[in-house]
């Protein structure tokens, strides 16, 4: 687990709770992804959300970007989001897990 993704998601105010529910429901999809090691969805404020996830290898990261969670966010972007999610690849420098 040396690579990850950090996504920032800005909801339209009237859709904020629907975006929160979408991210909560996405947990089960993340659990089904063999190469996704960790997956976190979070809320920064009333309309700003994020996802941080990690992968064993580039194949896993690429697969995730082509998977069902990314498709759901892309679909939501047209109506529920202010703009397309800002998704950035990251390299992990240090990790502490239980």
Short mmCIF file of C-alpha atoms in Angstrom, two decimals:
data_model
loop_
_atom_site.label_atom_id
_atom_site.label_comp_id
_atom_site.label_asym_id
_atom_site.label_seq_id
_atom_site.Cartn_x
_atom_site.Cartn_y
_atom_site.Cartn_z
CA UNK A 1 0.00 0.00 0.00
CA UNK A 2 2.03 2.88 -1.32
CA UNK A 3 -0.39 4.72 -3.55
CA UNK A 4 -3.76 6.35 -3.13
CA UNK A 5 -6.33 8.81 -4.35
CA UNK A 6 -7.61 11.95 -2.69
CA UNK A 7 -10.90 13.30 -4.03
CA UNK A 8 -12.64 16.55 -3.13
CA UNK A 9 -16.35 16.73 -3.90
CA UNK A 10 -18.39 19.95 -3.74
CA UNK A 11 -22.16 19.40 -3.62
CA UNK A 12 -24.87 21.80 -4.69
CA UNK A 13 -26.37 22.96 -1.35
CA UNK A 14 -29.78 21.45 -2.09
CA UNK A 15 -28.19 18.05 -2.81
CA UNK A 16 -25.70 17.89 0.08
CA UNK A 17 -27.56 15.20 2.01
CA UNK A 18 -28.01 13.11 -1.13
CA UNK A 19 -24.26 13.29 -1.80
CA UNK A 20 -23.61 12.27 1.82
CA UNK A 21 -25.93 9.28 1.36
CA UNK A 22 -24.28 8.37 -1.97
CA UNK A 23 -20.87 8.29 -0.28
CA UNK A 24 -22.20 6.27 2.65
CA UNK A 25 -23.71 3.74 0.26
CA UNK A 26 -20.45 3.56 -1.71
CA UNK A 27 -18.76 1.84 1.23
CA UNK A 28 -20.22 -1.50 0.18
CA UNK A 29 -18.91 -1.00 -3.35
CA UNK A 30 -15.45 -0.23 -1.97
CA UNK A 31 -15.56 -3.43 0.08
CA UNK A 32 -16.14 -5.39 -3.12
CA UNK A 33 -13.02 -3.99 -4.80
CA UNK A 34 -10.26 -6.53 -4.40
CA UNK A 35 -7.40 -4.04 -4.83
CA UNK A 36 -8.76 -1.25 -2.63
CA UNK A 37 -6.93 -1.59 0.69
CA UNK A 38 -8.52 1.28 2.64
CA UNK A 39 -11.39 3.60 1.79
CA UNK A 40 -12.58 6.64 3.71
CA UNK A 41 -15.41 9.04 2.88
CA UNK A 42 -15.60 12.25 4.89
CA UNK A 43 -17.37 15.58 5.17
CA UNK A 44 -15.48 18.85 5.59
CA UNK A 45 -18.45 21.20 5.89
CA UNK A 46 -22.09 21.43 4.81
CA UNK A 47 -21.38 20.95 1.10
CA UNK A 48 -17.77 19.75 0.87
CA UNK A 49 -16.96 16.05 0.94
CA UNK A 50 -13.97 13.90 0.23
CA UNK A 51 -12.74 10.38 -0.32
CA UNK A 52 -9.31 9.00 0.49
CA UNK A 53 -8.40 5.49 -0.56
CA UNK A 54 -5.30 3.35 -0.91
CA UNK A 55 -4.26 0.56 -3.25
CA UNK A 56 -1.65 -2.15 -3.48
CA UNK A 57 -0.59 -1.20 -6.99
CA UNK A 58 -1.28 1.03 -9.96
CA UNK A 59 -3.57 -1.60 -11.46
CA UNK A 60 -5.82 -1.32 -8.40
CA UNK A 61 -5.87 2.46 -8.52
CA UNK A 62 -6.68 2.49 -12.23
CA UNK A 63 -9.38 -0.13 -11.74
CA UNK A 64 -10.95 1.93 -8.98
CA UNK A 65 -11.06 5.00 -11.22
CA UNK A 66 -12.92 2.92 -13.80
CA UNK A 67 -15.24 1.32 -11.24
CA UNK A 68 -18.75 1.79 -9.93
CA UNK A 69 -17.96 4.49 -7.35
CA UNK A 70 -16.32 6.73 -9.94
CA UNK A 71 -19.23 6.11 -12.30
CA UNK A 72 -21.74 7.14 -9.61
CA UNK A 73 -19.82 10.35 -8.90
CA UNK A 74 -19.59 11.14 -12.60
CA UNK A 75 -23.33 10.63 -12.95
CA UNK A 76 -24.00 12.84 -9.92
CA UNK A 77 -21.75 15.60 -11.26
CA UNK A 78 -24.36 16.72 -13.77
CA UNK A 79 -26.96 17.61 -11.17
CA UNK A 80 -25.82 17.20 -7.57
CA UNK A 81 -22.27 18.59 -7.72
CA UNK A 82 -21.00 22.11 -8.37
CA UNK A 83 -18.34 20.66 -10.65
CA UNK A 84 -16.66 17.36 -11.45
CA UNK A 85 -14.88 15.82 -8.44
CA UNK A 86 -11.25 16.92 -8.04
CA UNK A 87 -9.46 13.55 -7.93
CA UNK A 88 -5.71 13.47 -7.39
CA UNK A 89 -3.33 10.53 -7.24
CA UNK A 90 -1.08 10.55 -4.17
CA UNK A 91 2.00 8.61 -3.09
CA UNK A 92 2.04 7.59 0.56
CA UNK A 93 5.18 8.47 2.50
CA UNK A 94 4.25 6.87 5.83
CA UNK A 95 1.29 4.86 7.11
CA UNK A 96 0.05 3.89 10.56
CA UNK A 97 -2.79 1.40 10.76
CA UNK A 98 -4.15 -0.56 13.71
#
